[in-house]
Coordinates of C-alpha atoms in Angstrom, one line a residue:
M213 CA 70.2 40.2 10.5
F214 CA 74.0 40.3 11.0
P215 CA 75.5 40.0 14.5
F216 CA 76.8 43.5 14.5
E217 CA 73.3 44.8 13.6
R218 CA 71.7 42.9 16.5
R219 CA 74.4 44.1 18.9
E220 CA 74.0 47.7 17.8
I221 CA 70.2 47.4 18.4
I222 CA 70.9 46.1 21.9
L223 CA 73.3 48.9 22.6
D224 CA 71.0 51.5 21.2
A225 CA 68.0 50.3 23.2
S226 CA 70.1 50.1 26.5
R227 CA 71.7 53.5 25.8
R228 CA 68.3 55.2 25.3
S229 CA 66.4 53.5 28.1
K230 CA 69.3 52.9 30.5
R231 CA 67.8 49.6 31.4
V232 CA 66.2 47.1 29.0
T233 CA 64.6 43.7 29.7
T234 CA 65.4 40.4 27.9
D235 CA 61.8 40.3 26.6
E236 CA 62.1 43.8 25.1
L237 CA 65.4 42.8 23.4
L238 CA 63.9 39.6 22.0
Q239 CA 61.2 41.7 20.4
L240 CA 63.5 44.3 19.1
T241 CA 66.0 41.9 17.5
G242 CA 63.7 39.2 16.5
S243 CA 66.3 36.6 17.6
S244 CA 66.1 33.5 19.6
I245 CA 66.9 33.5 23.3
A246 CA 70.1 31.5 22.6
T247 CA 71.3 34.1 20.0
L248 CA 70.4 37.0 22.3
R249 CA 72.4 35.4 25.1
R250 CA 75.4 35.1 22.8
D251 CA 75.1 38.8 21.8
I252 CA 74.6 39.9 25.4
N253 CA 77.6 37.9 26.5
Y254 CA 79.7 39.4 23.7
L255 CA 78.8 42.9 24.8
L256 CA 79.3 42.0 28.5
D257 CA 82.8 40.9 27.7
K258 CA 83.5 44.1 25.8
G259 CA 82.3 46.1 28.9
N260 CA 79.4 47.8 27.1
L261 CA 76.7 46.2 29.3
K262 CA 76.1 45.0 32.8
K263 CA 73.4 42.5 33.8
F264 CA 70.5 42.9 36.2
R265 CA 67.9 40.3 36.9
G266 CA 65.8 39.9 33.7
G267 CA 67.8 42.3 31.5
V268 CA 70.9 44.6 31.0
F269 CA 71.9 48.2 31.4
Y270 CA 74.3 50.3 29.4
V271 CA 77.8 51.2 30.5
E272 CA 79.3 54.4 29.1
K273 CA 82.8 53.7 28.0
P274 CA 85.2 56.6 27.7
E275 CA 86.5 55.4 24.3
L276 CA 82.9 55.4 22.9
K277 CA 82.5 59.1 23.6
G278 CA 85.0 60.0 21.0
N279 CA 85.0 59.2 17.3
F280 CA 84.5 55.6 16.1
L281 CA 86.9 54.2 13.5
Y282 CA 85.4 55.2 10.2
K283 CA 85.0 51.6 8.8
H284 CA 83.2 50.6 12.0
R285 CA 80.9 53.6 11.9
M286 CA 80.0 52.7 8.3
K287 CA 78.4 49.5 9.5
L288 CA 76.3 51.1 12.2
F289 CA 72.7 51.5 11.3
Y290 CA 73.5 50.7 7.7
R291 CA 69.9 50.0 6.6
E292 CA 68.7 53.3 8.2
K293 CA 71.4 55.3 6.5
E294 CA 70.7 53.6 3.2
A295 CA 67.0 54.5 3.5
I296 CA 67.9 58.1 4.4
G297 CA 70.1 58.3 1.3
I298 CA 67.1 57.2 -0.8
A299 CA 64.8 59.8 0.8
A300 CA 67.3 62.6 0.3
Q301 CA 67.0 62.2 -3.5
E302 CA 63.8 64.3 -3.3
F303 CA 66.0 67.3 -2.6
I304 CA 68.5 66.8 -5.4
K305 CA 67.2 68.3 -8.7
D306 CA 68.6 68.3 -12.2
G307 CA 70.8 71.4 -12.6
D308 CA 71.6 71.7 -8.9
V309 CA 74.8 73.1 -7.5
L310 CA 75.1 71.5 -4.1
V311 CA 77.6 70.7 -1.3
L312 CA 77.6 67.2 0.0
L313 CA 79.9 66.9 3.1
Y314 CA 81.7 63.8 4.2
G315 CA 80.1 61.3 6.5
T316 CA 78.9 57.7 6.9
T317 CA 75.3 58.8 6.0
T318 CA 76.1 61.3 3.3
I319 CA 78.0 58.6 1.4
H320 CA 74.6 56.9 1.0
V321 CA 73.2 60.1 -0.5
A322 CA 76.0 60.1 -3.1
R323 CA 75.4 56.4 -3.8
Q324 CA 71.7 56.9 -4.6
I325 CA 72.1 59.9 -6.9
D326 CA 70.6 59.2 -10.4
P327 CA 73.6 58.9 -12.8
N328 CA 71.6 60.6 -15.5
K329 CA 71.2 63.8 -13.5
N330 CA 73.2 66.8 -14.5
I331 CA 74.4 68.4 -11.3
T332 CA 77.5 70.0 -9.9
L333 CA 78.5 68.5 -6.6
I334 CA 81.0 70.1 -4.3
T335 CA 82.5 67.9 -1.5
N336 CA 85.2 67.3 1.0
G337 CA 84.5 63.6 1.2
I338 CA 87.2 61.3 -0.2
D339 CA 84.9 58.3 -0.4
I340 CA 82.1 60.5 -1.9
V341 CA 84.5 61.3 -4.8
D342 CA 85.3 57.7 -5.2
E343 CA 81.6 56.8 -5.2
L344 CA 80.7 59.2 -8.0
R345 CA 83.5 58.2 -10.3
H346 CA 81.2 56.1 -12.4
K347 CA 78.6 58.9 -12.8
P348 CA 80.1 61.1 -15.5
N349 CA 77.1 63.4 -15.8
I350 CA 77.9 64.6 -12.2
K351 CA 80.5 67.3 -12.2
V352 CA 82.5 66.8 -8.9
I353 CA 84.5 69.7 -7.3
V354 CA 86.8 68.7 -4.5
L355 CA 87.5 71.2 -1.8
G356 CA 91.2 71.4 -0.9
G357 CA 92.8 71.3 2.5
I358 CA 94.2 68.8 5.1
I359 CA 93.5 65.1 4.4
D360 CA 92.1 63.3 7.4
Y361 CA 92.5 59.6 6.5
S362 CA 90.7 58.4 9.7
N363 CA 87.5 60.0 8.5
N364 CA 88.1 59.9 4.7
C365 CA 87.7 63.7 4.4
I366 CA 89.5 67.0 3.7
E367 CA 89.3 69.6 6.3
G368 CA 90.9 72.8 7.6
P369 CA 90.5 76.6 7.0
T370 CA 91.1 76.4 3.2
V371 CA 88.0 74.3 2.7
P372 CA 85.4 77.0 3.3
K373 CA 87.6 79.6 1.7
M374 CA 87.6 77.6 -1.5
L375 CA 83.8 77.2 -1.3
C376 CA 83.5 81.0 -1.4
E377 CA 84.5 80.7 -5.1
F378 CA 81.2 78.9 -5.9
N379 CA 77.5 79.6 -5.4
P380 CA 75.8 76.3 -4.2
S381 CA 72.1 76.5 -3.3
K382 CA 72.1 73.8 -0.7
V383 CA 74.3 71.7 1.6
I384 CA 73.7 68.2 2.8
L385 CA 75.5 67.2 6.0
G386 CA 75.5 64.5 8.7
A387 CA 75.6 64.9 12.5
G388 CA 77.3 63.2 15.5
G389 CA 74.6 64.4 17.9
I390 CA 71.4 66.4 17.9
T391 CA 69.6 68.1 20.8
G392 CA 67.3 71.1 21.2
E393 CA 69.9 72.7 23.5
K394 CA 73.0 72.4 21.4
G395 CA 71.6 71.8 17.9
I396 CA 73.9 69.8 15.6
T397 CA 77.2 68.6 17.1
N398 CA 80.1 66.6 15.8
Y399 CA 83.0 64.5 17.0
E400 CA 86.1 66.2 15.5
F401 CA 87.2 69.7 16.5
L402 CA 88.9 70.6 13.2
G403 CA 86.2 68.8 11.1
S404 CA 83.4 70.5 13.0
T405 CA 85.0 73.9 12.5
T406 CA 85.2 73.3 8.8
V407 CA 81.5 72.2 8.6
S408 CA 80.3 75.1 10.7
E409 CA 82.0 77.6 8.4
I410 CA 80.6 75.9 5.3
V411 CA 77.0 75.9 6.4
K412 CA 77.2 79.7 6.9
L413 CA 77.8 80.1 3.2
V414 CA 74.8 78.1 2.0
K415 CA 71.2 79.1 2.4
E416 CA 69.4 75.7 2.4
R417 CA 70.8 73.2 5.0
I418 CA 69.7 69.6 4.9
V419 CA 70.7 67.3 7.8
V420 CA 70.8 63.6 7.2
A421 CA 71.0 61.5 10.5
D422 CA 69.8 58.2 11.8
H423 CA 67.7 58.0 14.9
S424 CA 70.6 57.1 17.2
K425 CA 72.0 60.7 16.9
F426 CA 69.1 62.3 18.6
G427 CA 69.2 63.1 22.3
R428 CA 73.0 63.3 22.7
N429 CA 75.6 66.0 22.4
V430 CA 79.2 65.2 21.2
L431 CA 82.4 67.2 21.2
T432 CA 81.8 70.4 19.2
N433 CA 78.9 72.6 18.1
V434 CA 78.2 72.9 14.3
M435 CA 74.9 74.9 14.2
P436 CA 71.7 75.5 16.1
L437 CA 68.5 73.8 15.1
S438 CA 67.1 77.1 14.0
D439 CA 69.5 77.1 11.1
V440 CA 68.4 73.7 9.8
S441 CA 66.1 73.8 6.7
V442 CA 65.3 70.1 6.4
F443 CA 65.9 67.0 8.6
I444 CA 65.9 63.5 7.0
T445 CA 66.0 60.6 9.5
D446 CA 64.6 57.1 9.8
S447 CA 61.5 55.6 11.3
G448 CA 63.3 54.5 14.5
I449 CA 63.1 58.1 15.7
Q450 CA 61.2 58.8 19.0
E451 CA 58.1 60.9 18.9
K452 CA 59.6 63.5 21.2
Y453 CA 62.3 64.3 18.7
I454 CA 59.8 64.8 15.9
G455 CA 58.4 67.4 18.3
L456 CA 61.7 69.3 17.9
F457 CA 61.2 69.6 14.2
K458 CA 57.8 71.2 14.8
D459 CA 59.1 73.4 17.6
Y460 CA 61.7 74.9 15.3
S461 CA 59.5 74.9 12.1
I462 CA 61.9 72.5 10.3
D463 CA 60.7 70.6 7.3
Y464 CA 61.4 66.8 7.7
R465 CA 61.2 63.4 6.1
I466 CA 61.1 60.0 7.9
A467 CA 62.6 57.2 5.7
D468 CA 61.1 53.8 5.8
I469 CA 63.6 51.2 6.8
K470 CA 61.7 48.1 5.8
S471 CA 63.0 47.7 2.2
P472 CA 66.7 48.7 2.1
S473 CA 69.3 45.9 1.7
R474 CA 71.8 44.8 4.3
V475 CA 75.5 45.4 4.4
P476 CA 77.0 44.0 1.2

């Protein structure tokens, strides 16, 4: 396991439980006590954690409430996102016309698409376009608008307007936060407005999100849970959030994270 993976596990555990013991972290990370101490000291120096006797607790930093740098977010929960990308292939059929929106999880969906499938894929993700360049059977349509280099995407009011020219049967999108109260939320105001307008135009809405996104709301609302058709997440999800799927009669898949590879 890479250092950033261990540290994200530590942060995730402390964020969710507020307080977490050293013994619990040893079990979660599978690391030695010496390695765990180094990781904890690193996070203490960054101001992400504070110590108590026998463990640590999470410190909410204002800069972490906003959007992470895209390259950094690509590394977070990499194996979970990869597994979700594999699981999402069940919903991509030969002959489909679908929308795949930008994101650090949806890029894994694009990466796993069978190059022999004949599909039409509509996207606003710059890295998704790049990912599909070696899959000539996939017809890629790029939605036009304002380029946001910080998130490798195209956004703005012209994006959903252009989508009106097509008839996709499904949309696959990520999420910044997921709760029963607010539904799907996202970090960027303009990007979220673009996404919320797009999902209104497509009947089947598939949300791909790793377990860390559940139980938190971020900046702007995208859509309520009642509008979600399918959730695809990973096996790190807590049971209480699986209950949300059942409460809202949402179909769901839980991806196994044992087999996917690590960050290349």
